[in-house]
mmCIF file of C-alpha atoms in Angstrom:
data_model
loop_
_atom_site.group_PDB
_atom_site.id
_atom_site.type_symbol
_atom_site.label_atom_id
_atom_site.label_comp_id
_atom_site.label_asym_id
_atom_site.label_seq_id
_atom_site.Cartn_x
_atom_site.Cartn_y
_atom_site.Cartn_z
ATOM 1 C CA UNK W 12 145.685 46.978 102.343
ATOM 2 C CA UNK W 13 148.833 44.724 101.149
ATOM 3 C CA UNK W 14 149.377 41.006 102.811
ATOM 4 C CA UNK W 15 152.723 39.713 102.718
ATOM 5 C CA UNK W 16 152.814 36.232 101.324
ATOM 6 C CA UNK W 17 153.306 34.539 104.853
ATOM 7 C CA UNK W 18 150.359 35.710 105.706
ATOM 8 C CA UNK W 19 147.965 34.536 103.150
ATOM 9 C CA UNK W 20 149.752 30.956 103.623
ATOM 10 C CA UNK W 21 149.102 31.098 106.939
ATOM 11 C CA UNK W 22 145.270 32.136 106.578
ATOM 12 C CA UNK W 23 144.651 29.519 103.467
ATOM 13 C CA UNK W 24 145.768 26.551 105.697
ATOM 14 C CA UNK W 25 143.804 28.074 109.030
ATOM 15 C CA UNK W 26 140.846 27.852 106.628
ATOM 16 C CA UNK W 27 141.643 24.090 104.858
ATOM 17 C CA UNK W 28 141.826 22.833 108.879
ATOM 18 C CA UNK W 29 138.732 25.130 109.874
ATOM 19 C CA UNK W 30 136.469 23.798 106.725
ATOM 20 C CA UNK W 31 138.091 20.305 107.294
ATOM 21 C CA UNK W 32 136.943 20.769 111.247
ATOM 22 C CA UNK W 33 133.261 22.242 110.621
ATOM 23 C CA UNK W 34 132.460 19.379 107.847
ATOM 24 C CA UNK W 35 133.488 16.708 110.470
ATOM 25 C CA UNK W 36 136.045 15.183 108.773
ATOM 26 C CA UNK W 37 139.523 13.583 109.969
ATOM 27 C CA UNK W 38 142.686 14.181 108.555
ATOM 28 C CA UNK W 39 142.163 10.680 106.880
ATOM 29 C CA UNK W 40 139.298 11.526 105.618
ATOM 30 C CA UNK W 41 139.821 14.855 103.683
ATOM 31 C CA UNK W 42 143.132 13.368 102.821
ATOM 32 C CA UNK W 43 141.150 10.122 100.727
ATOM 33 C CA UNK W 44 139.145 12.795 99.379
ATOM 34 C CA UNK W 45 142.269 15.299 98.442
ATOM 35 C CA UNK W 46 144.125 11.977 96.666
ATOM 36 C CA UNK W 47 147.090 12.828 99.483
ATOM 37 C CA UNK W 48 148.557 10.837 102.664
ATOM 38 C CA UNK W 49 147.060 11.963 106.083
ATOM 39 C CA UNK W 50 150.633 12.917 106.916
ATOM 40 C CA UNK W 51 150.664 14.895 104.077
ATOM 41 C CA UNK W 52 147.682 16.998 104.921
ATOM 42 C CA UNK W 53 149.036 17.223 108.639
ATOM 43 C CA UNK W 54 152.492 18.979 107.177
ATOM 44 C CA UNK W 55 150.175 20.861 104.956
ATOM 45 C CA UNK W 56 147.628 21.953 107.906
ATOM 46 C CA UNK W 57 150.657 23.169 110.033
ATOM 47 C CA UNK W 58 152.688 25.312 107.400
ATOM 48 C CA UNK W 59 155.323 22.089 107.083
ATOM 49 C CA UNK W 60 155.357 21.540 103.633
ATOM 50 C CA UNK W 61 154.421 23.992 101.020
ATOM 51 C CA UNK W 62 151.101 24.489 99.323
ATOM 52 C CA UNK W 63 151.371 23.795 95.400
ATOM 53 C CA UNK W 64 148.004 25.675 93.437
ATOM 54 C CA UNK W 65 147.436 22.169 91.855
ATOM 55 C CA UNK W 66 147.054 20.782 96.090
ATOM 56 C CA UNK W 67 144.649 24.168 96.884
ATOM 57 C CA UNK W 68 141.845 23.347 94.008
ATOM 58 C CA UNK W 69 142.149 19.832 94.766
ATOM 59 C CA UNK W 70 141.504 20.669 98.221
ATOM 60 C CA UNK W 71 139.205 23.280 97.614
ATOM 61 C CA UNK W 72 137.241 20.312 95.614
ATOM 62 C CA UNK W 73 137.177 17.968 98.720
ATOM 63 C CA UNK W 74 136.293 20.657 101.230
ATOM 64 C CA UNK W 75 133.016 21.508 98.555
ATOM 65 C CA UNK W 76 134.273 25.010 97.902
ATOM 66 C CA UNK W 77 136.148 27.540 95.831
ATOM 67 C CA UNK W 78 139.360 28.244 95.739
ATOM 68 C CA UNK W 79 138.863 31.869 95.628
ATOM 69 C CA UNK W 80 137.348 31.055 98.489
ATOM 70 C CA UNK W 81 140.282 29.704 100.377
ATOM 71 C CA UNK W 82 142.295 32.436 98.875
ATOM 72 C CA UNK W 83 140.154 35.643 99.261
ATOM 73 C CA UNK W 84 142.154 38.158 101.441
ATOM 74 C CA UNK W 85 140.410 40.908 101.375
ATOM 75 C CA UNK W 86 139.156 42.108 104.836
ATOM 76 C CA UNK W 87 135.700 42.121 105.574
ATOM 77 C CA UNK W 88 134.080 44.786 107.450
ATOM 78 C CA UNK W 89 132.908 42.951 110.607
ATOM 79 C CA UNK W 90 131.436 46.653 112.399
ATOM 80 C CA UNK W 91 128.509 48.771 110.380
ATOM 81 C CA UNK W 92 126.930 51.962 110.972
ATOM 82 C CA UNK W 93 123.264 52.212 110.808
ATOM 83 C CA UNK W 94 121.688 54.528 109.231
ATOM 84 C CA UNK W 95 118.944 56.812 110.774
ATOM 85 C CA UNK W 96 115.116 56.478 109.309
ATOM 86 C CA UNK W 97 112.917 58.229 109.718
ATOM 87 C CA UNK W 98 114.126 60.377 112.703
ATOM 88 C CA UNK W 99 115.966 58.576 115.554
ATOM 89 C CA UNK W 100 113.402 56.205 115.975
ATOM 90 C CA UNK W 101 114.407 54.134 112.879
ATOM 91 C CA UNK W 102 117.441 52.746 112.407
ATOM 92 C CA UNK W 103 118.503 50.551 109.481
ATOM 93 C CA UNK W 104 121.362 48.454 108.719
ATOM 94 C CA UNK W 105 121.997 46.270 105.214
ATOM 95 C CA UNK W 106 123.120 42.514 105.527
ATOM 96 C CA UNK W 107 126.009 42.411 103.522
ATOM 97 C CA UNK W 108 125.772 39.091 102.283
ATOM 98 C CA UNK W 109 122.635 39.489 101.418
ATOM 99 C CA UNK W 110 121.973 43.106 100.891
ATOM 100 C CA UNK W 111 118.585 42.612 99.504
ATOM 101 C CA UNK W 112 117.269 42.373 103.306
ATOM 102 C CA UNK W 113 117.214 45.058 105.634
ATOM 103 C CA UNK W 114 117.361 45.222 109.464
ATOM 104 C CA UNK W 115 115.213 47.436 111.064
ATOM 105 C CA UNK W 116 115.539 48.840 114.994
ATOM 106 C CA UNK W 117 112.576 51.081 115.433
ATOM 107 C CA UNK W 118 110.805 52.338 118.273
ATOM 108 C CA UNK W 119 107.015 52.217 118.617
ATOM 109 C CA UNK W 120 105.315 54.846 120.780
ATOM 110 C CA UNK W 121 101.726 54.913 119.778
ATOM 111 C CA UNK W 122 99.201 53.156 119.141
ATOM 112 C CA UNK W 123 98.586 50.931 116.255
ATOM 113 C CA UNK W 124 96.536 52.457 113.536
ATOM 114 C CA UNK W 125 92.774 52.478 113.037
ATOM 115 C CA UNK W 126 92.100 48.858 110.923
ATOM 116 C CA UNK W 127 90.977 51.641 108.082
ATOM 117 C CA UNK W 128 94.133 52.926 107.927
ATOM 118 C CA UNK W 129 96.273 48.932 108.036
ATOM 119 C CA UNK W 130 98.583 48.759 104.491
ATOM 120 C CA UNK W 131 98.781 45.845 102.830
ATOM 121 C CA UNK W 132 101.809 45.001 100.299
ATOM 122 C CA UNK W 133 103.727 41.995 98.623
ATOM 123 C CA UNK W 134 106.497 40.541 101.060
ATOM 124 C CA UNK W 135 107.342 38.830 104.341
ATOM 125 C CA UNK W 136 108.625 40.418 107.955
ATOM 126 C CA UNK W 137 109.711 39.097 111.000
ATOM 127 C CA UNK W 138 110.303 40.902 114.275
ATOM 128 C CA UNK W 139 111.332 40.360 117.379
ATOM 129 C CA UNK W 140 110.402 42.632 120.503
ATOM 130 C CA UNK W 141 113.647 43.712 122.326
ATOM 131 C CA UNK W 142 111.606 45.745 125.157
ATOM 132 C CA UNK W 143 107.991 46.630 126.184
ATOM 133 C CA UNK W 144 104.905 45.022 124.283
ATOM 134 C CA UNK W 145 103.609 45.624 120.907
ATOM 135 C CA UNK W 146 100.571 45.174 119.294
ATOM 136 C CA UNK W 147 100.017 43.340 116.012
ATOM 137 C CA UNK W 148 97.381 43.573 113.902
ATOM 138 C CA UNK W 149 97.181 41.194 111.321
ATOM 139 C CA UNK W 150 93.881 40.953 109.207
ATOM 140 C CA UNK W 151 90.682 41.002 111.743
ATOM 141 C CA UNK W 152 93.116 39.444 114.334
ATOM 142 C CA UNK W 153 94.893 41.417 117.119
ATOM 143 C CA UNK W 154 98.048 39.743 118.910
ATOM 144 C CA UNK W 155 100.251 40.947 121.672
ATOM 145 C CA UNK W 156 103.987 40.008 121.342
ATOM 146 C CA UNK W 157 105.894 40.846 124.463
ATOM 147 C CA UNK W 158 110.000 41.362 124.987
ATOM 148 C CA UNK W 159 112.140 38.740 123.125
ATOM 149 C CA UNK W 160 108.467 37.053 121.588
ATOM 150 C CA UNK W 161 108.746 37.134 117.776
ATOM 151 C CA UNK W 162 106.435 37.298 114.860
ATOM 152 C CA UNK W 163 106.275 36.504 111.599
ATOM 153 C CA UNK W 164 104.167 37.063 108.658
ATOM 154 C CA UNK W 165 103.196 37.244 105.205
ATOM 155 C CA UNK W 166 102.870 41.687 104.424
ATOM 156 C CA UNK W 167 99.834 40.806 102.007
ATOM 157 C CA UNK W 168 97.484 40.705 105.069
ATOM 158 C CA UNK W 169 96.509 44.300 106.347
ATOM 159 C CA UNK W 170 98.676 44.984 109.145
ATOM 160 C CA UNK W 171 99.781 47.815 111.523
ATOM 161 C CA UNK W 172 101.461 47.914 114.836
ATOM 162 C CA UNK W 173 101.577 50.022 118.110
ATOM 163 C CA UNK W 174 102.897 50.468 121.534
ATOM 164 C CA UNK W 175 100.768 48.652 124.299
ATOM 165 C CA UNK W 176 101.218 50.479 128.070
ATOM 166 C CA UNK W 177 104.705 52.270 126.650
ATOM 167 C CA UNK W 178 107.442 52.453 123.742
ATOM 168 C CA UNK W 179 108.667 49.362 122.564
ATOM 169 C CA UNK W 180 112.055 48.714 120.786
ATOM 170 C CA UNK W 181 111.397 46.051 118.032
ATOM 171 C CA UNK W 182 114.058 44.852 115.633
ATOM 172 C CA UNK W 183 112.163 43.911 111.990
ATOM 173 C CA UNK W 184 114.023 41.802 109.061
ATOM 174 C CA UNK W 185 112.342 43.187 105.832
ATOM 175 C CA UNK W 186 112.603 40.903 102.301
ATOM 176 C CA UNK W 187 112.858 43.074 99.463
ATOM 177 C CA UNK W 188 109.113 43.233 98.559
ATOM 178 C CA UNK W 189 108.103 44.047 102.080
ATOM 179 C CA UNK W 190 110.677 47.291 102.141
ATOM 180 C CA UNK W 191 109.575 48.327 98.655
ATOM 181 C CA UNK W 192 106.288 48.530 100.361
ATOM 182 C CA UNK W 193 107.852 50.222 103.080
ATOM 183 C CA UNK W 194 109.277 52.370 101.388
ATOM 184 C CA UNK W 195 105.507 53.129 99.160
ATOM 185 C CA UNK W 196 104.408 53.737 102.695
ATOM 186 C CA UNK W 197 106.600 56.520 103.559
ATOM 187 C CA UNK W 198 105.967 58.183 100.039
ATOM 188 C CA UNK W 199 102.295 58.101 100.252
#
């Protein structure tokens, strides 16, 4: 996708007042930091006078950020598709920013397995129940989280989960250990 140049203008200076806005800081402020008059970072904010590449790194300096990062054009893809795991009762999305975790949406319907059978595997989870209650073993311990209860823990204790009284729909952020273990779980 092209941008005309009117465009990016207008997005770079929507971004100096956003950042300039989010950090708390007054148009005197930034300005003292940007080595420019408050007037000038008014005209600046509201496409008045025109942005010179030696006033955007400045800027970008006194905001604490890149330039590229002022700059960057390219459209970001706000809607994803998950991807099905495991059947329908899995699905699994990628966090784009950082693409190393995974979101889970899976749907328990039995019961947890027999403490014989818990894995055990480097990482860290956390879950939240979106409906029904699950059950949670971690270690000798046996906890009940209920709809929109969370739980987190560390995937080197022996764990396993299962549906208490019906399905539940839980929703799982995986680190990267924790899904390579996943992922040994599904193999094996």
């Amino acid at each position: 996708m092209t941008q005309n140049i009117g465009d990016v203008d207008g997005l770079v200076r929507q971004r100096i007042r956003a950042l300039r806005l989010a950090q708390g800081l007054s148009l005197g402020e930034l300005a003292g930091r940007a080595h420019v008059s408050s007037s000038t970072l008014s005209r600046i904010e509201n496409g008045q006078r025109r942005l010179a590449l030696d006033q955007l790194v400045t800027l970008a300096r006194a905001l604490d950020t890149s330039l590229d990062a002022l700059v960057e054009t390219q459209e970001e893809e706000v809607v994803s598709h998950p991807i099905t795991d495991h059947g329908v009762e899995a699905l699994r999305w990628r966090i784009r920013h950082s693409p190393d975790l995974v979101l889970l949406r899976q749907r328990v319907t039995g019961p947890p397995s027999e403490p014989s059978r818990m894995r055990a595997h480097p990482g860290h989870e956390w879950l939240v129940v979106l409906s029904g209650t699950l059950t949670l073993l971690l270690g000798e311990r046996r906890y009940r989280v209920q709809t929109n209860q969370s739980a987190e823990f560390d995937t080197m204790l022996p764990h396993a989960f299962g549906a208490e009284g019906g399905p539940v729909d839980v929703l799982l952020i995986v680190d990267p250990e924790a899904r390579k273990g996943h992922r040994h779980d599904a193999e094996g």
